Each structure stands twice: as C-alpha cells, then as structure tokens.
CSV table of C-alpha atoms and ligand atoms in Angstrom, one decimal:
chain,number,residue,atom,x,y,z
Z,65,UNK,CA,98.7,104.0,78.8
Z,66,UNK,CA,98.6,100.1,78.8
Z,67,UNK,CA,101.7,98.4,79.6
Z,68,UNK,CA,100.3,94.9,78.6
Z,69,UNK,CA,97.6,94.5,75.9
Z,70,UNK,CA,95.8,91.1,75.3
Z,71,UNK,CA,93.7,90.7,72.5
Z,72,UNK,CA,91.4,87.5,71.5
Z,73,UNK,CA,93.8,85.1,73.5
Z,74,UNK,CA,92.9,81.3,73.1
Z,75,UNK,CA,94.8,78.6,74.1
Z,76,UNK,CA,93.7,75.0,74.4
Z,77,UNK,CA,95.6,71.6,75.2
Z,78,UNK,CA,95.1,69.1,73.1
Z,79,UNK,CA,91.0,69.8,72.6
Z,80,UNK,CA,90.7,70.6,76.1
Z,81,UNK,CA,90.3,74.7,75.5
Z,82,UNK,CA,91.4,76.8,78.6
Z,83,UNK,CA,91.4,80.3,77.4
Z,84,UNK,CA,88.3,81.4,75.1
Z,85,UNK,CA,88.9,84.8,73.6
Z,86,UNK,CA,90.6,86.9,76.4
Z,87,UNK,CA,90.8,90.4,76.0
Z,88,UNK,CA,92.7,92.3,79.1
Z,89,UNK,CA,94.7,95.7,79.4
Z,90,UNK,CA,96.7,96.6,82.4
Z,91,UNK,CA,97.5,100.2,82.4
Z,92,UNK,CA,101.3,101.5,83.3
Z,93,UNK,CA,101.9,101.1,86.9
Z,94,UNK,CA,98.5,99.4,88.1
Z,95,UNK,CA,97.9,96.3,89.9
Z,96,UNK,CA,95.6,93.6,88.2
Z,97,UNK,CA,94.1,90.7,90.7
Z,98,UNK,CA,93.1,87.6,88.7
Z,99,UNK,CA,90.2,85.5,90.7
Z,100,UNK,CA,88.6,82.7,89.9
Z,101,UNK,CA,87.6,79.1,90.7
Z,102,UNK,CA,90.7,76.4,90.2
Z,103,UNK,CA,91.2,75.2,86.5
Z,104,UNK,CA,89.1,78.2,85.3
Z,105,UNK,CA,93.1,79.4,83.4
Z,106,UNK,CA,94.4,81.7,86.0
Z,107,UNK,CA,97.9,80.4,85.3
Z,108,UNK,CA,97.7,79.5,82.1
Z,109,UNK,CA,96.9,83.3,81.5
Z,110,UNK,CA,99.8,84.6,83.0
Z,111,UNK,CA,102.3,81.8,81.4
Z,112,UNK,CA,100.6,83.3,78.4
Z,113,UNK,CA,101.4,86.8,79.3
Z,114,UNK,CA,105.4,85.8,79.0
Z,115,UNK,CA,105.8,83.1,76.5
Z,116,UNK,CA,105.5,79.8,79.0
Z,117,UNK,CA,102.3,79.0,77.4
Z,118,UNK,CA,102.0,79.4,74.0
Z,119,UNK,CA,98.2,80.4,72.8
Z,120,UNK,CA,97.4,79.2,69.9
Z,121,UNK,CA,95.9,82.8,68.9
Z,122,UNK,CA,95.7,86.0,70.3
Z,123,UNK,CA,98.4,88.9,69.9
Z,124,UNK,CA,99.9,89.7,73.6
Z,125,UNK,CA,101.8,92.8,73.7
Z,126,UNK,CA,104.1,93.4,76.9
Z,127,UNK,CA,105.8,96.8,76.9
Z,128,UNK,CA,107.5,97.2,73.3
Z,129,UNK,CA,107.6,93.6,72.7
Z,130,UNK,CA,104.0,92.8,70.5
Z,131,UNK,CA,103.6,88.9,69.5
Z,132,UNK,CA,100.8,87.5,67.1
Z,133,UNK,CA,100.9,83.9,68.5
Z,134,UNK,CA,98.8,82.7,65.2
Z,135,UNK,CA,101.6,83.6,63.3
Z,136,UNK,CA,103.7,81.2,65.3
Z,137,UNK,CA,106.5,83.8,66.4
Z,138,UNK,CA,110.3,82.2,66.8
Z,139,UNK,CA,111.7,80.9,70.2
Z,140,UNK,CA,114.1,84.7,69.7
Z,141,UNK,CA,110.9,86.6,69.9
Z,142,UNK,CA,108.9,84.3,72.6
Z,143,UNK,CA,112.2,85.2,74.4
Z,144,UNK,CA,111.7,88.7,74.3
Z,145,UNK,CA,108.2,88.7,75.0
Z,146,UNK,CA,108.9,86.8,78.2
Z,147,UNK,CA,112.3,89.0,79.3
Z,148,UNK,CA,110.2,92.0,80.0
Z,149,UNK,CA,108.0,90.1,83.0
Z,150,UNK,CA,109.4,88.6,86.1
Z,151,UNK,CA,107.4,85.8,88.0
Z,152,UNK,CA,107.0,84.6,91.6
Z,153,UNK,CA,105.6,80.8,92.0
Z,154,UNK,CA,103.2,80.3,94.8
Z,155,UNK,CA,106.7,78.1,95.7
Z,156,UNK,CA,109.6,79.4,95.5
Z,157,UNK,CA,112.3,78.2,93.2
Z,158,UNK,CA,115.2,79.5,95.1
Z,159,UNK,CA,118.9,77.9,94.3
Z,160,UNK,CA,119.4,75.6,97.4
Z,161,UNK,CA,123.1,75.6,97.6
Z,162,UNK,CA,123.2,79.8,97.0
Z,163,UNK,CA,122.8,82.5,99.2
Z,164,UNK,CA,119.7,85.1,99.4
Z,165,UNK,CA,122.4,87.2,97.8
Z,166,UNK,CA,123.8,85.2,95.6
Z,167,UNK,CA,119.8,83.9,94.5
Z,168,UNK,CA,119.4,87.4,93.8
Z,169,UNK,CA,122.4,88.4,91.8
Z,170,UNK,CA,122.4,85.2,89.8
Z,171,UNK,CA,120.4,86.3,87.0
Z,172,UNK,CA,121.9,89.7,86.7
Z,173,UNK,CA,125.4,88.5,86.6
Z,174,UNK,CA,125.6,85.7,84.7
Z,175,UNK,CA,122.2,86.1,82.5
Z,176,UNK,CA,122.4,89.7,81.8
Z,177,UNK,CA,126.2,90.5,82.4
Z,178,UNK,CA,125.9,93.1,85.2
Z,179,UNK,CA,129.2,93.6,86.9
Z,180,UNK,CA,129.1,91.4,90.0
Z,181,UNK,CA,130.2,94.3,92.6
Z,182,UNK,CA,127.0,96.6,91.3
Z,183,UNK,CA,124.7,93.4,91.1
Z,184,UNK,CA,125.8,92.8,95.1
Z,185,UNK,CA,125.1,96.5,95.5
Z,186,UNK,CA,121.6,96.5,94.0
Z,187,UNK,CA,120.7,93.3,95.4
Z,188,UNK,CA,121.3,94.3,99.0
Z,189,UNK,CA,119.2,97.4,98.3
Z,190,UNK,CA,116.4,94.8,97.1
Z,191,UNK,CA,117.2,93.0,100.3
Z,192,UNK,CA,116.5,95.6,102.0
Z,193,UNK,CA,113.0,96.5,100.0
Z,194,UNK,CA,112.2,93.3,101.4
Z,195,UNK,CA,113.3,93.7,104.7
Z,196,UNK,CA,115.8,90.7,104.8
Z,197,UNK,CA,118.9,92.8,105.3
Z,198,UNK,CA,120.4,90.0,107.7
Z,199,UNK,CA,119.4,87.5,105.8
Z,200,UNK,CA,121.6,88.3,102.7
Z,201,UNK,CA,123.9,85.2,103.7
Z,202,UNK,CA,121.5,82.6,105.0
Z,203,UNK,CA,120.6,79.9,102.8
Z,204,UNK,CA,117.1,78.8,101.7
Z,205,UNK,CA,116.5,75.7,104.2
Z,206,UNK,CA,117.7,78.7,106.8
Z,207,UNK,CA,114.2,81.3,105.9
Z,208,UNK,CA,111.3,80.5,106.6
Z,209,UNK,CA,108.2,80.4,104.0
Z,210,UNK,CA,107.8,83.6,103.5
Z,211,UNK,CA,111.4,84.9,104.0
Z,212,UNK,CA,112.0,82.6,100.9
Z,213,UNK,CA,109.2,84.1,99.4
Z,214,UNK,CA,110.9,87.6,99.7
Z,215,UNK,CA,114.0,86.5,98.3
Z,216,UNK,CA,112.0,85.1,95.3
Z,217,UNK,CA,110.6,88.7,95.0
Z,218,UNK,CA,114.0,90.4,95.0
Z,219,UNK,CA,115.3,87.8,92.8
Z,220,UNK,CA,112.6,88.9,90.3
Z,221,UNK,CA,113.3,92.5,90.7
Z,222,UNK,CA,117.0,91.8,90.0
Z,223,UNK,CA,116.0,91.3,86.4
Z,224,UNK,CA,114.4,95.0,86.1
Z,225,UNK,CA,111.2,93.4,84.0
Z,226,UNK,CA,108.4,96.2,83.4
Z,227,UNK,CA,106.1,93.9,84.6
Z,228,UNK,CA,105.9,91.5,87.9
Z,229,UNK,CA,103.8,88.1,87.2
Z,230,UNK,CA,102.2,86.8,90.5
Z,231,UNK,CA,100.6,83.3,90.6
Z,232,UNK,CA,99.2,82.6,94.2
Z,233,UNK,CA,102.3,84.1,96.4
Z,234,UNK,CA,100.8,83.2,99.5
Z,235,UNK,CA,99.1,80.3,99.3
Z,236,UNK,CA,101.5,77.6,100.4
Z,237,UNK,CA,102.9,79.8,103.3
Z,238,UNK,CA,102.0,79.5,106.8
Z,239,UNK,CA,99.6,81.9,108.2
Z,240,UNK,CA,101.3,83.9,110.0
Z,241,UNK,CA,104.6,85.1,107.1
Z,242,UNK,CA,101.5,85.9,104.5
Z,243,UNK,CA,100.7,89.5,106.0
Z,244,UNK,CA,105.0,89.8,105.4
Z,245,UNK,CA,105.0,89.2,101.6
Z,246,UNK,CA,101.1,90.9,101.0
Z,247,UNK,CA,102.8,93.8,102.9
Z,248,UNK,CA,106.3,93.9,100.3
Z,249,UNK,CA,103.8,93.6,97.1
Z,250,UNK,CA,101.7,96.5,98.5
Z,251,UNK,CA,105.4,98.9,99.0
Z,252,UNK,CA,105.7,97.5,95.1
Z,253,UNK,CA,102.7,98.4,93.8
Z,254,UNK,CA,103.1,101.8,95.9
Z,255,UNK,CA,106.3,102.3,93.9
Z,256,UNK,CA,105.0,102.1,90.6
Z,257,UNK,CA,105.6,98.6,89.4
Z,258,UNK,CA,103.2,97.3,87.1
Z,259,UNK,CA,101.7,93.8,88.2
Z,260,UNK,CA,99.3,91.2,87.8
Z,261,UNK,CA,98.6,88.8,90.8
Z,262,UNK,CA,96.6,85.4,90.9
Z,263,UNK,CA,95.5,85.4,94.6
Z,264,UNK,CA,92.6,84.7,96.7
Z,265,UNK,CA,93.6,87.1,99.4
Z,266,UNK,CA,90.6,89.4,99.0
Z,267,UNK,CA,91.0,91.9,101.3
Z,268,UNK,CA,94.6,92.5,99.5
Z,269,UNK,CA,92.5,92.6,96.1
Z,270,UNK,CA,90.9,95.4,97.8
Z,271,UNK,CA,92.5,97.1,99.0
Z,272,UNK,CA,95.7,97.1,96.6
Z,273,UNK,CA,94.1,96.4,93.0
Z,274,UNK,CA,93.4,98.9,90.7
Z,275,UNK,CA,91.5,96.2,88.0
Z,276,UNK,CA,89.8,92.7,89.4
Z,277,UNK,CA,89.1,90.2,87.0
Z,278,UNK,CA,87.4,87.3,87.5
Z,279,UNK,CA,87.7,84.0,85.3
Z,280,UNK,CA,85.8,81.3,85.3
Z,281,UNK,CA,85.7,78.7,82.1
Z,282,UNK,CA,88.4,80.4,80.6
Z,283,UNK,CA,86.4,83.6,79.8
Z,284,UNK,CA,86.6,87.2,81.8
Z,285,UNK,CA,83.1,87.0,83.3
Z,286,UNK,CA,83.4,90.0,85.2
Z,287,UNK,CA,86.3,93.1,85.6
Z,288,UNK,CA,86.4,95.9,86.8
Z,289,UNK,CA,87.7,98.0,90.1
Z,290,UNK,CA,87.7,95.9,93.2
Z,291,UNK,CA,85.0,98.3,94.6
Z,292,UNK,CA,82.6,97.0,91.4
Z,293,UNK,CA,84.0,93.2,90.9
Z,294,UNK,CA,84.3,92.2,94.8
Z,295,UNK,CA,81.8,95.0,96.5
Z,296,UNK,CA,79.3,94.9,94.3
Z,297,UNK,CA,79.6,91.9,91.4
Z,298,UNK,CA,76.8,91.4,89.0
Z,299,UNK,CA,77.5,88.2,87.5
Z,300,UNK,CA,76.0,85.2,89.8
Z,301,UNK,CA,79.1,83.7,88.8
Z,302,UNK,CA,81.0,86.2,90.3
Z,303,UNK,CA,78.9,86.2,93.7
Z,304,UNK,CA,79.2,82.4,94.1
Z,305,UNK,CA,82.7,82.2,94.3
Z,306,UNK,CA,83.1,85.2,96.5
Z,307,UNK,CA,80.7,84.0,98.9
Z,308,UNK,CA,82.8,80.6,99.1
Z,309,UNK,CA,86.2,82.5,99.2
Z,310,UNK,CA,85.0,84.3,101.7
Z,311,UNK,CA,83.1,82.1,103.7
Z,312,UNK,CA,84.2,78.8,102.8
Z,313,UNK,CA,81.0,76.9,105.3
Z,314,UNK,CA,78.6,78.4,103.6
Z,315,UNK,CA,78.7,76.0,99.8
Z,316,UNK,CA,75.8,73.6,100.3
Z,317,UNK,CA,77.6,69.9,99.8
Z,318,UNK,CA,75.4,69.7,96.3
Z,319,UNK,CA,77.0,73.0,95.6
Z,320,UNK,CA,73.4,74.6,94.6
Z,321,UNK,CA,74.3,77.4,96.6
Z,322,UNK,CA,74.1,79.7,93.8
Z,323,UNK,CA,70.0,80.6,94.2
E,25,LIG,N1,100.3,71.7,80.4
E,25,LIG,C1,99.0,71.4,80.5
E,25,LIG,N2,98.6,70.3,79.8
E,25,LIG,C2,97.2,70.0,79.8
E,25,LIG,N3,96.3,70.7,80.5
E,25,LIG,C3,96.7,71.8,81.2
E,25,LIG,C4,98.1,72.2,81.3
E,25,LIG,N4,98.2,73.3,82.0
E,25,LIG,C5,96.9,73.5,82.5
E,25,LIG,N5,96.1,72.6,82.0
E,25,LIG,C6,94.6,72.6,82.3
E,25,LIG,O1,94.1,73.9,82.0
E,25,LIG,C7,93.1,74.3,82.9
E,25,LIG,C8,93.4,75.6,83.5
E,25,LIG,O2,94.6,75.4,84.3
E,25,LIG,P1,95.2,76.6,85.1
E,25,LIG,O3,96.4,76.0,85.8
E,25,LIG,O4,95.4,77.8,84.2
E,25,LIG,O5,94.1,76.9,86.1
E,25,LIG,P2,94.1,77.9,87.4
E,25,LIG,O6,92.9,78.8,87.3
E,25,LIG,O7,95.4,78.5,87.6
E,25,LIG,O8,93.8,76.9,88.6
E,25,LIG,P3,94.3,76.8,90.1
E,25,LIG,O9,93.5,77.8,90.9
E,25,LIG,O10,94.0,75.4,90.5
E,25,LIG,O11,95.8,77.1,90.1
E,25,LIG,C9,93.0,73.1,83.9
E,25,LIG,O12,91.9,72.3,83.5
E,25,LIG,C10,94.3,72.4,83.7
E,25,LIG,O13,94.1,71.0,84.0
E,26,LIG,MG1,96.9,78.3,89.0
C-alpha cells in the first residue's frame, strides 16, 4: 500500500518550471533514492512532498493527509500535510545553545506537548538508535559532522512522522563519519520506516533502496529497483550521470561524453 502518492506535480518559480508532471508512489515502509544531476528538482520534490514548496498543481497525498495544490489548500491543511514527514538537511540545523537531548526533546515537548520526563525517556532510546548514548549532554560545536548528523536524525524521529525526508545527508560530512550516518538510515529503513532520500551514495542506493528514481529536467526519466535504474538503466540520460557519479574523471571537458 502507498504511503505517499504524487500525482501530476508541477511547480515552477516565477516561469522558471522545475517539476513537469511528477507522478511517484512510495509504498509503506520502503526506501525511495532520488538521483539526479544538480538543479534537475531533487529538493524542490521533497519540499513539495511536506508543504515547503508549494506546486502550483498536482495532488500529494502523505499518509491520511491528501492535498490538491490547484485548489490552493489553507496554511491549516499545508500544516498537516507537512506534520506527517520529518526532514534531515544535508546540514544540520541543530539548536546551538541545547543539548543532543534537549535538540531531541524540543519538538516533542513544547510542539506537541509530550510530558518532558517520557520525551527524555524516548529520546535517550533514539540516542541510543543512533548510537550517541554519551553524547546526550554534549553540545553541537562538541560532535562532530556526523555525530550532529545523528542527533538531527533522532531529532526527526522524536516527532513520530510516517515518513522520513532525506535531502543529501552526507554530503557535507567528512569522509570518514559518512559510513556512521549511511549505517543509522540502513537500521531505519530495516525497521520499517518509510523514506525518501536525495543522495549520491550509490552503493547505499543499492544496496538499501527498494525504488530509484532518477530526475533530470524536472521529469522522472527513469525508476525503478536499484538493480534496473543503477545496474542496468536504459535511458542514456540515466547512464551519463551514473558514469560521472561514479567515476567522476571520466566526463570529457566538452561534456560529449554521452556517445
Ligand atoms: N526558491 C527558489 N526560487 C527560485 N528558484 C528556485 C528556488 N528553489 C529552487 N529553485 C530552482 O529550481 C531548480 C531545482 O532546484 P533544486 O534545489 O530542487 O535542485 P536539486 O536537484 O536539489 O539540485 P542540487 O543537487 O544542486 O541540490 C534549480 O534551477 C533552482 O535554481
Ligand atoms: Mg538539492
């Protein structure tokens, strides 16, 4: 059963259109990898998924929340829409001046009224999940990259959303804490949580993903399972960009590489 329907989503910026007619479903408890070159609307997709962006048509449904953006639905409804997804930034927007902890349990205290002892006692749990046990009292400036990365995880846990919104995790940490947070979305996606992740770690795609999709223009080129869409893509589209994610030295400079 689809958690999260799109249906003939098209959003533009002024007249500068960014999403042409996108059509995606992400079954219950699957993993969906978003790929594609930069600008092709990877973001803009997921912003659209919970109400950040607001297309200009398309009806996006996330759980039980359904939303006909041509019939310009209210800030109460974009709200719901975008309170069953949680989102992790390829940077972290952790409170400076609050603990892992207390990043954690912010939103369920004071957004969603959870009792302050049983937030503390689920978000140690999620600390846990993470593996940052001992870090539940260190500040942000005192984690590194990818620790803080974690604790943005947990923090969007907290929330309980059906639905986990990745945009590029990894890509501004240091080589070396990438395997740590790669390894934490694969335990999630092993538990059951429903997610949809903008990344250009491949090998995760593969071996993680239930559904790759690959943008390019603003249109779904190419989807399907990773072995299909990354093992065996038709779409010379498709087979460019892998070959330079991949491979990065092997784009001629004029970039007519795609013979
Ligand atoms: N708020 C905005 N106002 C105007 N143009 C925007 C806005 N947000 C995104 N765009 C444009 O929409 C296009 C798609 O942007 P988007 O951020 O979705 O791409 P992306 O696939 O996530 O790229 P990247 O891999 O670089 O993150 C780009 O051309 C971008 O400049
Ligand atoms: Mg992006």
């Amino acid at each position: 059963m689809s958690l999260v329907s799109v249906r003939g989503v098209h959003k533009a910026f002024g007249d500068h259109v960014v999403l042409r007619s996108i059509d995606l479903e992400v079954a219950a408890g699957s993993v969906t990898v978003l790929i594609g070159p930069s600008g092709s609307g990877k973001t803009t997709l997921l912003r659209c998924l919970n109400g950040l962006d607001r297309p200009q048509e398309g009806v996006v449904t996330v759980n039980d929340v359904t939303l006909d953006f041509a019939k310009r639905p209210s800030g109460a409804e974009v709200a719901a829409l975008r309170a069953q997804s949680g989102m992790v930034f390829q940077a972290h927007h952790l409170f400076p001046h609050r603990t892992a902890l207390e990043n954690i349990t912010e939103g369920p205290i004071h957004v969603q009224r959870e009792p302050a002892a049983e937030a503390r006692a689920r978000g140690m749990a999620l600390l846990a999940q993470v593996g940052l046990t001992a870090k539940a009292d260190a500040y942000p400036h005192e984690l590194s990259g990818g620790q803080q990365q974690r604790v943005g995880i947990a923090r969007a846990l907290a929330l309980r959303p059906k639905l986990i919104l990745f945009d590029e995790p990894t890509s501004a940490l240091d080589p070396e804490t990438v395997g740590d947070v790669l390894v934490v979305m694969r335990d999630l996606a092993k538990q059951g949580w429903t997610m949809v992740v903008v990344t250009h770690e491949i090998r995760f795609a593969e071996q993680v993903a239930d559904h790759v999709a690959f943008l390019d223009g603003g249109v779904i080129v190419e989807d399907g399972p990773p072995s299909q869409v990354l093992g065996h893509p038709v779409e010379p589209r498709t087979r460019q960009f892998l070959r330079r994610v991949l491979d990065p030295l092997s784009a001629d400079l004029d970039g007519s590489d795609d013979a």
